[in-house]
Amino acid sequence: MTTTDTILEKLHEYANPDAVDGMKKYGITPSEALGVSIPILRSIAKEVGKDHELALALWEIDLRETRILASMVDEPSKVTTEQMDMWVSDFDYWEICDQCCMNLFEKTSLAWHKAFEWSGKQEEIVKRAGFVMMARLAVSDKQAPDEPFLAFFPVIEREAVDGRNMVKKAVNWALRQIGKRSLYLNNRATECAERVGEIDSKSARWIASDALRELRSEKVLERINRKVARNQ
């Protein structure tokens, strides 16, 4: 049986203080960290397997590595809205936000609901989580039709004026990822970006210009066309 003590022992074996200093340069600023790399954390999570109760216990240890591991070993089907709201309220830097959304939250039945709910919150990191969820759903929800993603565009336009760094980068990410799903969504995302670019806001103009640069690029359009050709 895997316990938090055995995991902490293993994490300390891989501790890298130099990596902790390096992470600060990229805005990874947890209150406590050991500097264990994401690939090593994934390897540990694979060894441990899925365990909801262990995930809850790991989250309670306020350490970068245990919280990322919690998101990796938790069972999406057992995650509740209360847990998601509690964890997101604990987010205090972008990496833990993105890791939780990617490793766990996007795989729950609540993912779409939380994308809308959190994107309307005032707290910077919570709002970021909403748009990270949109971006991740665009990448990973392969079975979803195009139409549900259209509902994200008004939210993107509404929040594009938020100049806080973690928010505007996530809004931009969501817009770009939605626009790379299909030719139809590429056209709709391009139209959305053009509307955002007309807003009298520095952050909105940045979001629009950066998104349009990628959405209109030959690389992205070629990739979409290859995808269309494969599915015909």
CSV table of C-alpha atoms in Angstrom, one decimal:
chain,number,residue,atom,x,y,z
A,1,MET,CA,0.0,0.0,0.0
A,2,THR,CA,1.4,3.4,-1.0
A,3,THR,CA,1.3,6.1,1.7
A,4,THR,CA,2.1,9.7,1.7
A,5,ASP,CA,5.2,8.9,3.8
A,6,THR,CA,6.6,6.5,1.2
A,7,ILE,CA,5.9,9.0,-1.6
A,8,LEU,CA,7.6,11.8,0.4
A,9,GLU,CA,10.6,9.6,0.9
A,10,LYS,CA,10.8,8.9,-2.9
A,11,LEU,CA,10.4,12.6,-3.7
A,12,HIS,CA,13.2,13.6,-1.5
A,13,GLU,CA,15.4,11.1,-3.3
A,14,TYR,CA,14.9,13.1,-6.5
A,15,ALA,CA,15.1,16.5,-4.9
A,16,ASN,CA,17.0,19.1,-6.9
A,17,PRO,CA,17.5,22.4,-5.2
A,18,ASP,CA,19.1,24.0,-8.3
A,19,ALA,CA,15.9,23.2,-10.2
A,20,VAL,CA,13.9,25.1,-7.6
A,21,ASP,CA,16.0,28.2,-8.2
A,22,GLY,CA,15.6,27.8,-12.0
A,23,MET,CA,11.8,27.5,-11.7
A,24,LYS,CA,11.5,30.9,-10.2
A,25,LYS,CA,12.7,32.4,-13.5
A,26,TYR,CA,9.6,31.0,-15.1
A,27,GLY,CA,7.1,32.1,-12.5
A,28,ILE,CA,6.9,28.7,-10.8
A,29,THR,CA,6.8,30.0,-7.2
A,30,PRO,CA,5.3,27.5,-4.8
A,31,SER,CA,5.7,28.1,-1.1
A,32,GLU,CA,7.6,24.8,-0.8
A,33,ALA,CA,9.2,22.7,-3.6
A,34,LEU,CA,11.8,20.0,-4.0
A,35,GLY,CA,12.6,20.6,-7.7
A,36,VAL,CA,11.5,17.2,-8.9
A,37,SER,CA,10.8,17.3,-12.7
A,38,ILE,CA,7.4,16.6,-14.3
A,39,PRO,CA,8.7,13.5,-16.1
A,40,ILE,CA,9.8,12.0,-12.8
A,41,LEU,CA,6.5,12.9,-11.2
A,42,ARG,CA,4.7,11.1,-14.0
A,43,SER,CA,6.8,8.1,-13.5
A,44,ILE,CA,6.0,8.0,-9.8
A,45,ALA,CA,2.3,8.5,-10.6
A,46,LYS,CA,2.4,5.5,-13.0
A,47,GLU,CA,3.9,3.3,-10.3
A,48,VAL,CA,1.4,4.4,-7.7
A,49,GLY,CA,-1.7,4.0,-10.0
A,50,LYS,CA,-5.0,5.7,-9.5
A,51,ASP,CA,-6.1,6.3,-5.8
A,52,HIS,CA,-8.6,9.0,-4.9
A,53,GLU,CA,-8.1,8.9,-1.2
A,54,LEU,CA,-4.3,9.1,-1.6
A,55,ALA,CA,-4.8,12.1,-3.9
A,56,LEU,CA,-6.8,13.9,-1.3
A,57,ALA,CA,-4.1,13.2,1.3
A,58,LEU,CA,-1.3,14.3,-1.0
A,59,TRP,CA,-3.1,17.6,-1.8
A,60,GLU,CA,-3.2,18.4,1.9
A,61,ILE,CA,0.6,18.4,2.0
A,62,ASP,CA,1.4,21.9,0.8
A,63,LEU,CA,4.3,20.9,-1.4
A,64,ARG,CA,4.6,21.5,-5.2
A,65,GLU,CA,5.4,17.8,-5.9
A,66,THR,CA,2.7,16.2,-3.7
A,67,ARG,CA,0.0,18.5,-5.2
A,68,ILE,CA,1.0,17.8,-8.8
A,69,LEU,CA,1.1,14.1,-8.0
A,70,ALA,CA,-2.4,14.4,-6.4
A,71,SER,CA,-3.7,15.6,-9.8
A,72,MET,CA,-1.9,12.7,-11.5
A,73,VAL,CA,-3.2,9.9,-9.3
A,74,ASP,CA,-6.7,11.1,-8.6
A,75,GLU,CA,-9.7,9.3,-10.2
A,76,PRO,CA,-11.7,11.7,-12.4
A,77,SER,CA,-15.0,9.9,-11.8
A,78,LYS,CA,-14.7,10.5,-8.0
A,79,VAL,CA,-13.9,14.2,-8.2
A,80,THR,CA,-16.7,16.4,-7.0
A,81,THR,CA,-17.5,20.1,-7.7
A,82,GLU,CA,-16.6,20.8,-4.0
A,83,GLN,CA,-13.2,19.3,-4.5
A,84,MET,CA,-12.5,21.2,-7.7
A,85,ASP,CA,-13.5,24.5,-6.1
A,86,MET,CA,-11.4,23.8,-3.0
A,87,TRP,CA,-8.3,22.9,-5.0
A,88,VAL,CA,-8.6,25.8,-7.4
A,89,SER,CA,-8.9,28.1,-4.4
A,90,ASP,CA,-5.5,26.8,-3.3
A,91,PHE,CA,-3.8,27.6,-6.7
A,92,ASP,CA,-1.1,30.2,-6.2
A,93,TYR,CA,1.0,30.0,-9.3
A,94,TRP,CA,0.4,29.0,-12.9
A,95,GLU,CA,2.1,25.6,-13.0
A,96,ILE,CA,-0.2,24.0,-10.4
A,97,CYS,CA,-3.2,25.5,-12.2
A,98,ASP,CA,-2.2,24.1,-15.6
A,99,GLN,CA,-1.1,20.7,-14.2
A,100,CYS,CA,-4.4,20.1,-12.4
A,101,CYS,CA,-6.5,21.2,-15.3
A,102,MET,CA,-4.5,18.9,-17.7
A,103,ASN,CA,-4.0,15.9,-15.5
A,104,LEU,CA,-7.4,15.8,-13.8
A,105,PHE,CA,-10.0,18.4,-14.1
A,106,GLU,CA,-10.4,18.2,-17.9
A,107,LYS,CA,-11.2,14.5,-17.6
A,108,THR,CA,-14.1,15.0,-15.2
A,109,SER,CA,-17.7,15.2,-16.2
A,110,LEU,CA,-17.7,18.8,-14.7
A,111,ALA,CA,-15.0,20.1,-17.1
A,112,TRP,CA,-17.2,22.1,-19.4
A,113,HIS,CA,-19.3,23.6,-16.6
A,114,LYS,CA,-16.2,24.7,-14.7
A,115,ALA,CA,-14.6,26.3,-17.8
A,116,PHE,CA,-17.6,28.6,-17.9
A,117,GLU,CA,-17.9,29.1,-14.2
A,118,TRP,CA,-14.3,29.8,-13.4
A,119,SER,CA,-13.7,32.1,-16.4
A,120,GLY,CA,-16.2,34.5,-14.9
A,121,LYS,CA,-14.5,34.7,-11.5
A,122,GLN,CA,-12.5,37.7,-10.4
A,123,GLU,CA,-9.6,35.9,-8.8
A,124,GLU,CA,-6.7,35.9,-11.4
A,125,ILE,CA,-5.7,32.3,-10.9
A,126,VAL,CA,-9.3,31.0,-10.8
A,127,LYS,CA,-10.1,32.9,-14.0
A,128,ARG,CA,-7.0,31.5,-15.6
A,129,ALA,CA,-8.1,28.0,-14.7
A,130,GLY,CA,-11.4,28.6,-16.6
A,131,PHE,CA,-9.5,29.4,-19.8
A,132,VAL,CA,-6.9,26.7,-19.4
A,133,MET,CA,-9.9,24.3,-19.2
A,134,MET,CA,-11.2,25.7,-22.5
A,135,ALA,CA,-7.8,25.3,-24.1
A,136,ARG,CA,-7.3,21.7,-22.8
A,137,LEU,CA,-10.8,20.7,-23.8
A,138,ALA,CA,-10.1,21.9,-27.3
A,139,VAL,CA,-7.0,19.7,-27.4
A,140,SER,CA,-8.2,16.6,-25.6
A,141,ASP,CA,-11.9,16.2,-26.0
A,142,LYS,CA,-11.6,14.5,-29.4
A,143,GLN,CA,-15.2,13.3,-29.5
A,144,ALA,CA,-16.8,16.7,-28.9
A,145,PRO,CA,-18.5,18.3,-32.0
A,146,ASP,CA,-17.5,21.8,-33.0
A,147,GLU,CA,-20.7,23.6,-32.0
A,148,PRO,CA,-20.2,23.5,-28.2
A,149,PHE,CA,-16.9,25.4,-28.6
A,150,LEU,CA,-18.7,28.4,-30.1
A,151,ALA,CA,-20.1,29.2,-26.7
A,152,PHE,CA,-16.6,30.0,-25.5
A,153,PHE,CA,-16.1,32.9,-27.9
A,154,PRO,CA,-18.4,35.4,-26.2
A,155,VAL,CA,-16.6,34.6,-22.9
A,156,ILE,CA,-13.2,35.1,-24.6
A,157,GLU,CA,-14.4,38.5,-26.0
A,158,ARG,CA,-15.8,39.5,-22.6
A,159,GLU,CA,-12.6,38.7,-20.7
A,160,ALA,CA,-10.0,39.8,-23.3
A,161,VAL,CA,-9.8,43.2,-21.5
A,162,ASP,CA,-8.3,41.6,-18.4
A,163,GLY,CA,-4.7,42.7,-18.6
A,164,ARG,CA,-3.4,40.5,-15.8
A,165,ASN,CA,-0.7,38.3,-17.2
A,166,MET,CA,-2.0,34.9,-16.1
A,167,VAL,CA,-5.4,35.7,-17.5
A,168,LYS,CA,-4.6,37.2,-20.9
A,169,LYS,CA,-2.1,34.4,-21.7
A,170,ALA,CA,-4.8,31.8,-20.9
A,171,VAL,CA,-7.4,33.7,-22.9
A,172,ASN,CA,-5.0,33.7,-25.9
A,173,TRP,CA,-4.2,30.0,-25.4
A,174,ALA,CA,-7.9,29.1,-25.4
A,175,LEU,CA,-8.6,31.1,-28.5
A,176,ARG,CA,-5.7,29.6,-30.4
A,177,GLN,CA,-6.4,26.0,-29.4
A,178,ILE,CA,-10.1,26.2,-30.3
A,179,GLY,CA,-9.1,27.6,-33.7
A,180,LYS,CA,-6.9,24.7,-34.4
A,181,ARG,CA,-9.5,22.0,-34.0
A,182,SER,CA,-11.1,22.3,-37.4
A,183,LEU,CA,-11.4,24.5,-40.4
A,184,TYR,CA,-14.8,25.6,-39.3
A,185,LEU,CA,-13.5,26.6,-35.8
A,186,ASN,CA,-10.5,28.2,-37.4
A,187,ASN,CA,-12.7,30.5,-39.3
A,188,ARG,CA,-14.9,31.2,-36.3
A,189,ALA,CA,-11.9,31.8,-34.0
A,190,THR,CA,-10.3,34.1,-36.6
A,191,GLU,CA,-13.6,36.2,-36.6
A,192,CYS,CA,-13.5,36.2,-32.8
A,193,ALA,CA,-9.9,37.4,-32.8
A,194,GLU,CA,-10.7,40.2,-35.2
A,195,ARG,CA,-13.6,41.4,-33.0
A,196,VAL,CA,-11.3,41.2,-29.9
A,197,GLY,CA,-8.7,43.3,-31.8
A,198,GLU,CA,-11.2,46.1,-32.2
A,199,ILE,CA,-11.7,46.4,-28.5
A,200,ASP,CA,-10.1,49.5,-26.9
A,201,SER,CA,-7.8,47.5,-24.7
A,202,LYS,CA,-4.0,46.8,-24.7
A,203,SER,CA,-4.5,43.2,-23.6
A,204,ALA,CA,-7.3,42.6,-26.1
A,205,ARG,CA,-5.1,43.9,-29.0
A,206,TRP,CA,-2.2,41.6,-27.9
A,207,ILE,CA,-4.5,38.6,-27.6
A,208,ALA,CA,-5.9,39.2,-31.0
A,209,SER,CA,-2.7,39.9,-32.9
A,210,ASP,CA,-0.9,36.9,-31.3
A,211,ALA,CA,-3.8,34.6,-32.0
A,212,LEU,CA,-4.3,35.7,-35.6
A,213,ARG,CA,-0.6,35.2,-36.3
A,214,GLU,CA,-1.0,31.5,-35.5
A,215,LEU,CA,-4.5,30.9,-36.7
A,216,ARG,CA,-3.6,32.3,-40.1
A,217,SER,CA,-0.2,30.6,-40.4
A,218,GLU,CA,0.5,28.1,-43.2
A,219,LYS,CA,1.6,25.6,-40.6
A,220,VAL,CA,-1.7,25.6,-38.7
A,221,LEU,CA,-3.8,25.6,-41.9
A,222,GLU,CA,-1.8,22.8,-43.5
A,223,ARG,CA,-2.2,20.7,-40.3
A,224,ILE,CA,-6.0,21.3,-40.3
A,225,ASN,CA,-6.3,20.4,-44.0
A,226,ARG,CA,-4.3,17.2,-43.4
A,227,LYS,CA,-6.7,16.3,-40.6
A,228,VAL,CA,-9.7,17.0,-42.9
A,229,ALA,CA,-8.2,14.8,-45.6
A,230,ARG,CA,-7.6,11.9,-43.2
A,231,ASN,CA,-11.2,12.0,-42.0
A,232,GLN,CA,-12.8,12.1,-45.5
